[in-house]
Amino acid sequence: MSLRSFSYFLFVSILLLMTACSESLVFKEYNTVAKIGDQEEWAAKNWNDEDWDKAKPLLEDGRVFWSRTPIDILKTPEPLHPYAIRPYLYGEYEVFWDGILIGKNGNPGQEAMLGPKGKMLTAFVIPSHLTEEGEHLLAIRSSLHYFPDHVGMKVDIAYYDDLLTDRLIETSYMHIFAGAFLIASIYFLFLFLGNKKEYPMLIFSISCFLFFILNLAEFITTYVPIHYSMHKIRLEVIGILMFGISFLIPFYFSMQFPYPKRKILLFIYAGVLLFIFFIKHDLFDFTSRNMALSMWMFSFGIVLFGVYKKIKGATLVLITLLLSLLINFVTSFNISLFVGFSLILLGMFYLLSLRIKEQRLAYETSLVQSTRLRLELLKKNIQPHFLMNTLTSLIDWIEESPKKGVLFIEALAKEFDLFNQIENQTLISISQEIALCRSHLEIMEYRKEINYSWQDEGVHLEEKIPPGILHTLLENGITHSLPQEDNSIKFKLIFKSNINYKCYTFLTYANVLETKNNSEDGTGLRYVKARLSESYQEQWDFTSEPAKHGWKNTIKIYS
């Protein structure tokens, strides 16, 4: 998945979404009035409702209440294409148009006895002879036994086939749109599982998945006929998803653009979100809007700090945040929520693409460096100085003890043969590396007449490591050490592992020569680090430090 293709898909999806959401109105709705009680006469078009309340009624139980809304039809419908009305209400209700019952959703006033009936979104056809251009009266008889504190009185009027298809089309666009984020979520989850130190990938994956679930929760009422009593559960789920996304996005930006006292500010921000979530918990629109606003403001501050520090990618992310704010001003909350979140997630995606590119370049650089250092190491082992000293020692041993001279030649041939076998490999078995180290100690014992010994503890011979790294540490130990009082230098390799990492500890028991304080590593240590980067990217640690017994090298390879 490339950034360019994902960007094109997002752009086209946004255009289709905004096109699908734009439609011409065929009606004009006036102020709604309401009254608690139940009289059949209240459905009449000419009923005097001047004393009715303009505010939403306050209900404490499942009592019936009526609402009346004057509506102007702006255009007479085309033949064979009737108008229909779709109320956006909580509750079970009956719909009257100019005093005539045109539809019923559930059993208003009898919910406690008959149980939940009906569904959230229902369209009712308005008889053609009642939809001529001019004034009309919509009356709705309702009860909210399961949700008495959420009275709603919004309606939509359009051609019947448009009411049935438009939201389905919009939902299909949104689900295709959300599917891209599901794919992104799965993709970056697998990338994280391949490199468990890359927590920004995990945060982005979770954010994309929560955005996908938020999309399903928002549009599920289009194709799943849920009762309004279940609608509160849906709104609770949406609120929790909004909370998660609103926290994760600034948290992600804080990882990409580090700022002072990050943990303290994130803790305060989490407290702000919790306050918004619980202060007016039953007002779900209020909660969602304020959490989205808090997310935007906190993210904007973090990204602005990144721009100030001239961190790569911060400027483009700042532009996406400003675009999401602009969309919020020119579209409805539902559209701006999804489009705005999408733009912000796209900015997050861009930051990850930069990070992946940098990792790839670093890996390619490590390959070049590893090749160069490998050649240097090979040259070091066959350089004239090494050969001359070795041949001089060999001549002496042949003159003094021909049998030991032959053994010396065999040890030298064995080391070169092992080098020839492993030099071009990325990983070798630990048994091959130990054999190379033992062979080198045997040669150096003939050359320097020092008692070199090798020990290993807990080593699993089937384990794999980059070639030559222990041999390099062994050479450093020989070069920078003097023998102990008994004319010996000892080397010990200790292996330990757990579910998080494997640890190689390489110890040198000798009198270590003083080294100059130099921040730059020598050729040997640079080779070790390059080999580790080549095989394990950033999933390793290496330390080399003096110890009481001589010197200690530690290599940790993370799972």
Coordinates of C-alpha atoms in Angstrom, one line a residue:
M1 CA 0.0 0.0 0.0
S2 CA 1.6 3.2 -1.1
L3 CA 0.9 6.7 0.2
R4 CA 0.0 8.0 -3.2
S5 CA -2.6 5.3 -4.0
F6 CA -4.1 5.6 -0.5
S7 CA -4.3 9.4 -1.0
Y8 CA -6.1 9.1 -4.3
F9 CA -8.5 6.6 -2.9
L10 CA -9.3 8.9 0.1
F11 CA -9.8 11.9 -2.2
V12 CA -12.2 10.1 -4.5
S13 CA -14.1 8.7 -1.5
I14 CA -14.5 12.1 0.0
L15 CA -15.9 13.5 -3.3
L16 CA -18.3 10.6 -3.6
L17 CA -19.4 11.0 0.0
M18 CA -20.0 14.7 -0.3
T19 CA -21.9 14.2 -3.6
A20 CA -24.1 11.5 -2.0
C21 CA -24.9 13.8 0.9
S22 CA -26.0 16.7 -1.2
E23 CA -29.6 16.7 -2.2
S24 CA -32.2 19.4 -2.9
L25 CA -34.9 19.9 -0.2
V26 CA -38.6 19.6 -1.2
F27 CA -40.0 20.9 2.1
K28 CA -39.6 23.6 4.7
E29 CA -40.1 22.7 8.3
Y30 CA -41.3 25.2 10.9
N31 CA -41.0 25.2 14.7
T32 CA -42.3 22.1 16.4
V33 CA -44.6 22.3 19.5
A34 CA -45.3 19.5 21.9
K35 CA -47.6 18.5 24.7
I36 CA -47.8 15.6 27.2
G37 CA -51.1 13.8 27.0
D38 CA -53.2 11.8 24.6
Q39 CA -56.2 13.0 22.6
E40 CA -57.1 11.9 19.1
E41 CA -58.2 15.4 18.2
W42 CA -54.6 16.6 18.4
A43 CA -53.9 15.0 15.0
A44 CA -56.3 17.4 13.2
K45 CA -54.7 20.0 10.9
N46 CA -56.7 22.9 12.3
W47 CA -56.3 22.1 16.0
N48 CA -55.4 25.2 18.0
D49 CA -51.9 24.5 19.5
E50 CA -51.0 28.0 20.5
D51 CA -50.7 27.0 24.2
W52 CA -48.4 24.0 23.4
D53 CA -44.7 24.0 24.5
K54 CA -42.1 25.0 22.0
A55 CA -39.4 23.2 24.1
K56 CA -39.0 19.4 24.2
P57 CA -41.2 17.8 26.9
L58 CA -39.6 16.4 30.0
L59 CA -40.7 12.8 30.5
E60 CA -40.2 10.7 33.5
D61 CA -41.9 7.5 32.3
G62 CA -43.5 6.0 29.3
R63 CA -46.3 8.5 29.0
V64 CA -47.7 9.4 25.6
F65 CA -46.9 12.9 24.2
W66 CA -47.8 14.6 20.9
S67 CA -45.7 16.9 18.7
R68 CA -47.1 19.1 15.9
T69 CA -44.9 20.5 13.1
P70 CA -46.2 22.8 10.3
I71 CA -44.5 21.9 7.0
D72 CA -44.6 23.6 3.6
I73 CA -44.3 21.4 0.5
L74 CA -42.2 23.4 -2.0
K75 CA -42.9 21.2 -5.0
T76 CA -45.7 18.9 -6.0
P77 CA -44.3 15.4 -6.5
E78 CA -44.0 13.8 -9.9
P79 CA -46.6 11.2 -10.9
L80 CA -45.8 7.7 -9.6
H81 CA -43.1 9.1 -7.4
P82 CA -44.7 9.8 -4.1
Y83 CA -43.1 11.7 -1.2
A84 CA -42.3 9.9 2.0
I85 CA -41.4 11.0 5.5
R86 CA -38.8 9.5 7.7
P87 CA -38.8 10.6 11.4
Y88 CA -35.5 10.7 13.3
L89 CA -37.0 10.0 16.7
Y90 CA -36.4 7.9 19.7
G91 CA -39.5 6.0 20.8
E92 CA -42.4 4.2 19.3
Y93 CA -44.8 6.4 17.5
E94 CA -47.7 6.9 15.1
V95 CA -47.4 9.4 12.2
F96 CA -50.4 11.6 11.1
W97 CA -50.3 13.8 8.0
D98 CA -53.1 16.5 7.8
G99 CA -55.0 14.5 10.4
I100 CA -54.7 11.1 8.6
L101 CA -52.7 8.2 10.0
I102 CA -50.1 7.3 7.4
G103 CA -47.8 5.0 9.5
K104 CA -47.1 3.3 12.7
N105 CA -43.8 2.2 14.3
G106 CA -44.4 0.1 17.4
N107 CA -47.1 0.6 20.1
P108 CA -46.9 4.0 21.7
G109 CA -48.2 4.0 25.2
Q110 CA -48.2 0.2 25.5
E111 CA -44.4 -0.5 25.5
A112 CA -44.4 -1.8 29.0
M113 CA -47.1 -4.3 28.3
L114 CA -46.3 -5.4 24.8
G115 CA -42.5 -5.1 24.8
P116 CA -40.2 -3.3 22.3
K117 CA -41.6 -3.2 18.7
G118 CA -40.6 -1.2 15.6
K119 CA -37.2 0.0 14.5
M120 CA -35.1 3.2 14.6
L121 CA -35.4 4.4 11.0
T122 CA -38.7 3.9 9.1
A123 CA -40.1 5.6 6.0
F124 CA -43.8 6.3 5.5
V125 CA -45.4 7.1 2.1
I126 CA -47.5 10.3 2.1
P127 CA -50.7 9.8 0.0
S128 CA -50.3 11.8 -3.3
H129 CA -53.5 13.8 -2.8
L130 CA -52.0 15.1 0.5
T131 CA -48.7 16.3 -1.0
E132 CA -49.8 19.2 -3.2
E133 CA -47.7 22.4 -2.9
G134 CA -48.6 24.4 0.2
E135 CA -49.0 24.1 4.0
H136 CA -49.5 20.8 5.8
L137 CA -49.4 19.6 9.3
L138 CA -47.3 16.7 10.7
A139 CA -48.5 15.3 14.0
I140 CA -46.7 12.5 15.8
R141 CA -48.0 10.5 18.8
S142 CA -45.0 9.1 20.7
S143 CA -43.9 7.4 23.9
L144 CA -40.3 6.7 25.2
H145 CA -40.6 4.0 27.8
Y146 CA -36.9 3.0 27.5
F147 CA -35.4 6.4 26.8
P148 CA -37.6 9.1 28.4
D149 CA -34.9 11.8 28.6
H150 CA -34.1 11.8 24.8
V151 CA -37.0 13.4 23.0
G152 CA -36.3 14.1 19.4
M153 CA -38.5 15.7 16.7
K154 CA -36.5 15.9 13.5
V155 CA -38.0 14.6 10.2
D156 CA -36.9 14.3 6.6
I157 CA -39.2 14.4 3.5
A158 CA -38.1 13.4 0.0
Y159 CA -39.2 11.1 -2.8
Y160 CA -39.9 7.6 -1.4
D161 CA -37.3 5.8 -3.5
D162 CA -34.7 8.5 -2.6
L163 CA -35.3 7.9 1.1
L164 CA -34.8 4.2 0.6
T165 CA -31.7 4.4 -1.6
D166 CA -29.8 7.6 -0.7
R167 CA -28.7 6.5 2.8
L168 CA -27.9 3.0 1.5
I169 CA -25.7 4.6 -1.2
E170 CA -24.1 6.9 1.4
T171 CA -23.5 3.9 3.7
S172 CA -21.9 1.9 1.0
Y173 CA -19.5 4.7 0.2
M174 CA -18.7 5.1 3.8
H175 CA -18.1 1.4 4.3
I176 CA -15.8 1.2 1.3
F177 CA -14.1 4.3 2.7
A178 CA -13.7 2.6 6.1
G179 CA -12.5 -0.6 4.5
A180 CA -9.3 1.2 3.4
F181 CA -8.6 1.9 7.0
L182 CA -9.3 -1.7 8.0
I183 CA -6.8 -2.8 5.4
A184 CA -4.3 -0.2 6.7
S185 CA -4.9 -1.4 10.3
I186 CA -4.2 -5.0 9.4
Y187 CA -1.1 -4.1 7.3
F188 CA 0.5 -2.0 10.0
L189 CA -0.4 -4.5 12.7
F190 CA 1.7 -7.1 10.8
L191 CA 4.5 -4.6 10.4
F192 CA 4.5 -4.0 14.1
L193 CA 4.5 -7.8 14.8
G194 CA 7.6 -8.0 12.6
N195 CA 9.3 -5.2 14.6
K196 CA 7.8 -4.9 18.1
K197 CA 9.8 -1.8 18.9
E198 CA 7.8 0.3 16.4
Y199 CA 5.0 1.4 18.7
P200 CA 3.8 4.2 16.4
M201 CA 2.8 1.5 13.9
L202 CA 0.7 -0.2 16.6
I203 CA -1.0 3.1 17.6
F204 CA -1.8 3.9 14.0
S205 CA -3.1 0.4 13.5
I206 CA -5.4 0.6 16.5
S207 CA -6.6 4.1 15.5
C208 CA -7.5 2.9 12.0
F209 CA -9.4 -0.1 13.5
L210 CA -11.3 2.1 15.9
F211 CA -12.2 4.4 13.0
F212 CA -13.5 1.4 11.1
I213 CA -15.6 0.3 14.0
L214 CA -16.9 3.8 14.5
N215 CA -18.0 3.9 10.9
L216 CA -19.9 0.6 11.3
A217 CA -21.5 1.8 14.5
E218 CA -22.6 5.1 12.9
F219 CA -24.3 3.5 9.9
I220 CA -25.5 0.2 11.3
T221 CA -29.1 1.5 11.6
T222 CA -29.3 1.7 7.8
Y223 CA -29.4 -2.1 7.3
V224 CA -29.9 -3.5 10.8
P225 CA -33.4 -2.8 12.2
I226 CA -32.6 -2.1 15.8
H227 CA -35.2 -0.9 18.3
Y228 CA -34.6 2.5 19.9
S229 CA -34.1 0.8 23.3
M230 CA -30.8 -0.6 21.8
H231 CA -29.9 2.8 20.4
K232 CA -28.5 3.9 23.7
I233 CA -26.0 1.0 23.7
R234 CA -25.0 2.0 20.1
L235 CA -24.4 5.6 21.3
E236 CA -22.4 4.3 24.3
V237 CA -20.2 2.3 21.9
I238 CA -19.7 5.4 19.7
G239 CA -18.8 7.5 22.7
I240 CA -16.2 4.9 23.8
L241 CA -14.8 4.7 20.3
M242 CA -14.6 8.5 20.2
F243 CA -12.8 8.5 23.5
G244 CA -10.2 6.0 22.3
I245 CA -9.6 7.8 19.0
S246 CA -9.4 11.2 20.6
F247 CA -6.7 10.0 23.0
L248 CA -4.7 7.8 20.5
I249 CA -4.2 10.5 17.8
P250 CA -2.5 13.1 20.1
F251 CA -0.6 10.2 21.7
Y252 CA 0.7 9.2 18.3
F253 CA 1.7 12.7 17.4
S254 CA 3.5 13.0 20.8
M255 CA 5.6 10.0 19.8
Q256 CA 6.5 11.5 16.4
F257 CA 7.0 15.1 17.7
P258 CA 8.4 14.7 21.3
Y259 CA 7.9 17.7 23.5
P260 CA 8.9 18.6 27.1
K261 CA 7.0 17.0 29.9
R262 CA 5.1 14.8 27.5
K263 CA 3.9 12.2 30.0
I264 CA 2.5 14.9 32.4
L265 CA 0.6 16.7 29.6
L266 CA -0.8 13.4 28.2
F267 CA -2.0 12.5 31.7
I268 CA -3.7 15.9 32.0
Y269 CA -5.2 15.5 28.5
A270 CA -6.6 12.1 29.5
G271 CA -8.2 13.7 32.5
V272 CA -9.8 16.3 30.3
L273 CA -11.3 13.6 28.0
L274 CA -12.6 11.7 31.0
F275 CA -14.2 14.9 32.3
I276 CA -15.9 15.6 29.0
F277 CA -17.0 11.9 28.8
F278 CA -18.7 11.9 32.1
I279 CA -19.8 15.6 32.7
K280 CA -22.9 15.3 30.4
H281 CA -22.8 11.6 29.6
D282 CA -26.3 11.3 28.3
L283 CA -25.8 14.2 25.8
F284 CA -24.0 12.1 23.3
D285 CA -23.7 14.7 20.6
F286 CA -22.3 17.2 23.1
T287 CA -19.7 14.6 24.3
S288 CA -18.6 13.6 20.8
R289 CA -18.2 17.2 19.6
N290 CA -16.2 18.2 22.6
M291 CA -13.9 15.2 22.5
A292 CA -13.3 15.8 18.8
L293 CA -12.6 19.4 19.5
S294 CA -10.2 18.6 22.4
M295 CA -8.4 16.0 20.2
W296 CA -7.9 18.6 17.4
M297 CA -6.7 21.3 19.8
F298 CA -4.2 19.1 21.6
S299 CA -3.0 17.6 18.3
F300 CA -2.6 21.0 16.8
G301 CA -0.4 22.2 19.6
I302 CA 1.8 19.1 19.3
V303 CA 2.2 19.4 15.6
L304 CA 2.8 23.1 15.8
F305 CA 5.7 22.3 18.2
G306 CA 7.0 19.9 15.6
V307 CA 6.9 22.6 13.0
Y308 CA 8.7 25.0 15.3
K309 CA 11.4 22.3 15.8
K310 CA 11.5 21.7 12.1
I311 CA 10.8 18.0 12.4
K312 CA 10.3 16.3 9.0
G313 CA 6.7 15.9 8.1
A314 CA 5.2 18.3 10.7
T315 CA 4.3 21.0 8.1
L316 CA 2.1 18.6 6.0
V317 CA 0.4 17.2 9.1
L318 CA -0.4 20.8 10.2
I319 CA -2.0 21.4 6.8
T320 CA -4.2 18.3 7.2
L321 CA -5.3 19.5 10.7
L322 CA -6.2 22.9 9.2
L323 CA -8.1 21.3 6.4
S324 CA -10.1 19.2 8.8
L325 CA -11.0 22.4 10.7
L326 CA -12.2 24.0 7.5
I327 CA -14.4 21.0 6.6
N328 CA -15.9 21.2 10.1
F329 CA -17.1 24.8 9.3
V330 CA -18.6 24.0 5.8
T331 CA -20.3 20.6 6.4
S332 CA -22.4 18.9 9.0
F333 CA -20.9 17.3 12.1
N334 CA -21.3 13.8 10.9
I335 CA -19.6 14.5 7.6
S336 CA -16.8 16.6 9.1
L337 CA -16.2 14.0 11.8
F338 CA -15.4 11.2 9.3
V339 CA -13.7 13.3 6.7
G340 CA -11.7 15.2 9.3
F341 CA -10.6 12.0 11.0
S342 CA -9.7 10.6 7.6
L343 CA -7.4 13.6 6.8
I344 CA -5.8 13.4 10.2
L345 CA -5.2 9.6 9.8
L346 CA -3.8 10.3 6.4
G347 CA -1.3 12.7 8.0
M348 CA -0.4 9.9 10.5
F349 CA 0.1 7.6 7.6
Y350 CA 2.4 10.0 5.9
L351 CA 4.6 10.2 9.0
L352 CA 4.8 6.4 9.1
S353 CA 5.8 6.3 5.4
L354 CA 8.6 8.7 6.2
R355 CA 9.7 6.5 9.1
I356 CA 9.6 3.3 7.0
K357 CA 11.6 5.1 4.2
E358 CA 14.3 6.2 6.8
Q359 CA 14.5 2.6 8.1
R360 CA 14.9 1.2 4.6
L361 CA 17.7 3.7 3.8
A362 CA 19.4 2.9 7.1
Y363 CA 19.1 -0.8 6.4
E364 CA 20.6 -0.4 2.9
T365 CA 23.4 1.8 4.4
S366 CA 24.1 -1.0 6.9
L367 CA 24.4 -3.5 4.1
V368 CA 27.0 -1.4 2.3
Q369 CA 28.8 -0.7 5.6
S370 CA 28.7 -4.4 6.5
T371 CA 30.2 -5.4 3.1
R372 CA 32.9 -2.8 3.5
L373 CA 33.8 -3.9 7.1
R374 CA 33.6 -7.5 6.1
L375 CA 36.3 -6.9 3.5
E376 CA 38.3 -4.9 6.0
L377 CA 38.1 -7.7 8.5
L378 CA 39.1 -10.3 5.9
K379 CA 42.0 -8.1 4.9
K380 CA 43.0 -7.7 8.5
N381 CA 43.3 -11.5 8.8
I382 CA 45.4 -11.9 5.7
Q383 CA 47.4 -8.7 5.9
P384 CA 51.2 -9.0 5.5
H385 CA 51.8 -8.1 9.2
F386 CA 49.6 -11.0 10.4
L387 CA 51.1 -13.4 7.8
M388 CA 54.7 -12.4 8.5
N389 CA 54.3 -12.8 12.2
T390 CA 52.5 -16.1 11.8
L391 CA 55.1 -17.4 9.2
T392 CA 58.0 -16.3 11.5
S393 CA 56.5 -18.2 14.4
L394 CA 55.9 -21.2 12.1
I395 CA 59.6 -21.3 11.0
D396 CA 60.6 -21.3 14.6
W397 CA 58.3 -24.1 15.5
I398 CA 59.4 -26.2 12.5
E399 CA 63.1 -25.8 13.5
E400 CA 62.4 -26.5 17.2
S401 CA 59.6 -29.1 17.0
P402 CA 58.5 -30.2 13.5
K403 CA 55.5 -32.1 14.9
K404 CA 54.1 -29.0 16.5
G405 CA 54.9 -27.0 13.4
V406 CA 52.7 -29.4 11.4
L407 CA 49.9 -28.8 14.0
F408 CA 50.4 -25.1 13.7
I409 CA 50.0 -25.3 9.9
E410 CA 46.8 -27.4 10.3
A411 CA 45.4 -24.9 12.8
L412 CA 46.1 -22.0 10.4
A413 CA 44.6 -23.9 7.4
K414 CA 41.5 -24.7 9.5
E415 CA 40.9 -21.0 10.4
F416 CA 41.2 -19.9 6.8
D417 CA 38.9 -22.7 5.7
L418 CA 36.3 -21.7 8.3
F419 CA 36.6 -18.0 7.2
N420 CA 36.0 -19.1 3.7
Q421 CA 32.8 -21.0 4.7
I422 CA 31.2 -18.2 6.6
E423 CA 32.4 -14.9 5.2
N424 CA 29.6 -14.4 2.7
Q425 CA 26.7 -15.6 5.0
T426 CA 24.4 -13.4 6.9
L427 CA 23.8 -15.8 9.8
I428 CA 25.7 -18.9 10.9
S429 CA 25.3 -21.4 13.7
I430 CA 26.9 -20.6 17.0
S431 CA 28.9 -23.9 16.8
Q432 CA 30.6 -22.6 13.6
E433 CA 31.5 -19.3 15.4
I434 CA 32.9 -21.1 18.4
A435 CA 34.9 -23.4 16.2
L436 CA 36.4 -20.3 14.5
C437 CA 37.3 -18.8 17.9
R438 CA 38.9 -22.0 19.2
S439 CA 40.9 -22.3 16.0
H440 CA 42.2 -18.7 16.3
L441 CA 43.1 -19.2 20.0
E442 CA 45.1 -22.3 18.9
I443 CA 47.1 -20.2 16.4
M444 CA 47.7 -17.4 18.8
E445 CA 48.9 -19.8 21.5
Y446 CA 51.6 -21.0 19.0
R447 CA 52.5 -17.5 18.1
K448 CA 52.6 -15.8 21.5
E449 CA 53.2 -18.8 23.7
I450 CA 50.4 -17.7 26.1
N451 CA 47.9 -20.2 27.5
Y452 CA 44.6 -19.2 25.9
S453 CA 41.4 -21.0 27.1
W454 CA 37.8 -21.0 26.0
Q455 CA 34.7 -21.7 28.0
D456 CA 31.0 -21.5 27.1
E457 CA 27.9 -21.8 29.3
G458 CA 24.3 -22.4 28.4
V459 CA 25.0 -22.1 24.7
H460 CA 22.4 -23.7 22.3
L461 CA 24.4 -24.9 19.4
E462 CA 21.4 -24.5 17.0
E463 CA 21.2 -20.7 17.7
K464 CA 22.1 -18.4 14.8
I465 CA 24.3 -15.3 15.0
P466 CA 26.0 -13.0 12.4
P467 CA 29.4 -14.4 11.4
G468 CA 32.6 -13.1 12.9
I469 CA 31.2 -11.0 15.7
L470 CA 32.5 -13.2 18.6
H471 CA 35.7 -13.7 16.7
T472 CA 36.1 -10.0 16.4
L473 CA 35.5 -9.6 20.2
L474 CA 38.0 -12.4 20.8
E475 CA 40.7 -10.6 18.7
N476 CA 40.1 -7.3 20.6
G477 CA 40.6 -9.2 23.8
I478 CA 43.9 -10.7 22.6
T479 CA 45.1 -7.4 21.2
H480 CA 44.3 -5.2 24.2
S481 CA 45.2 -7.6 27.0
L482 CA 48.2 -8.9 28.8
P483 CA 48.3 -12.4 30.4
Q484 CA 47.6 -13.0 34.1
E485 CA 50.2 -14.1 36.6
D486 CA 49.9 -17.7 35.4
N487 CA 50.6 -16.6 31.8
S488 CA 47.0 -17.2 30.8
I489 CA 44.2 -15.3 29.2
K490 CA 40.7 -16.8 29.5
F491 CA 37.6 -16.2 27.4
K492 CA 34.0 -17.2 28.4
L493 CA 30.8 -17.0 26.5
I494 CA 27.5 -17.1 28.5
F495 CA 24.1 -17.4 26.8
K496 CA 20.8 -16.6 28.4
S497 CA 17.3 -16.2 26.8
N498 CA 13.7 -15.4 27.7
I499 CA 10.6 -14.5 25.8
N500 CA 11.8 -10.9 25.3
Y501 CA 15.4 -11.3 24.2
K502 CA 18.5 -13.5 23.8
C503 CA 21.7 -12.4 25.6
Y504 CA 25.3 -13.2 24.7
T505 CA 27.9 -12.2 27.4
F506 CA 31.5 -12.4 26.3
L507 CA 34.0 -12.1 29.1
T508 CA 37.8 -11.6 28.9
Y509 CA 39.8 -12.6 32.0
A510 CA 43.2 -10.8 31.6
N511 CA 45.1 -7.6 32.5
V512 CA 43.5 -5.2 30.1
L513 CA 45.7 -2.5 28.6
E514 CA 44.6 1.1 29.2
T515 CA 42.6 2.5 26.2
K516 CA 42.3 6.2 25.1
N517 CA 39.0 7.8 25.7
N518 CA 37.6 8.0 22.2
S519 CA 33.9 8.4 21.3
E520 CA 34.5 6.6 18.0
D521 CA 34.5 2.8 17.8
G522 CA 37.4 0.9 16.3
T523 CA 37.1 -1.2 13.1
G524 CA 36.2 -4.3 15.1
L525 CA 33.3 -2.8 17.1
R526 CA 32.0 -1.0 14.0
Y527 CA 31.9 -4.4 12.2
V528 CA 30.0 -6.0 15.1
K529 CA 27.4 -3.2 15.1
A530 CA 27.0 -3.2 11.4
R531 CA 26.5 -7.0 11.4
L532 CA 23.9 -6.7 14.1
S533 CA 22.0 -3.9 12.2
E534 CA 22.1 -6.0 9.0
S535 CA 20.5 -9.0 10.6
Y536 CA 18.3 -7.4 13.3
Q537 CA 17.7 -3.8 12.2
E538 CA 17.1 -1.9 15.5
Q539 CA 16.2 -4.9 17.7
W540 CA 19.5 -5.2 19.5
D541 CA 21.8 -3.6 22.1
F542 CA 25.5 -3.9 22.4
T543 CA 27.8 -2.8 25.2
S544 CA 31.5 -3.1 25.7
E545 CA 33.0 -2.0 29.0
P546 CA 35.8 -2.8 31.5
A547 CA 35.2 -5.2 34.4
K548 CA 37.1 -6.3 37.5
H549 CA 38.3 -9.5 35.7
G550 CA 39.2 -7.7 32.5
W551 CA 36.6 -6.9 29.9
K552 CA 32.9 -7.5 29.3
N553 CA 30.9 -7.4 26.1
T554 CA 27.1 -7.9 26.1
I555 CA 24.9 -8.5 23.0
K556 CA 21.1 -8.5 23.4
I557 CA 18.9 -9.6 20.5
Y558 CA 15.2 -8.8 21.1
S559 CA 12.4 -11.0 20.0

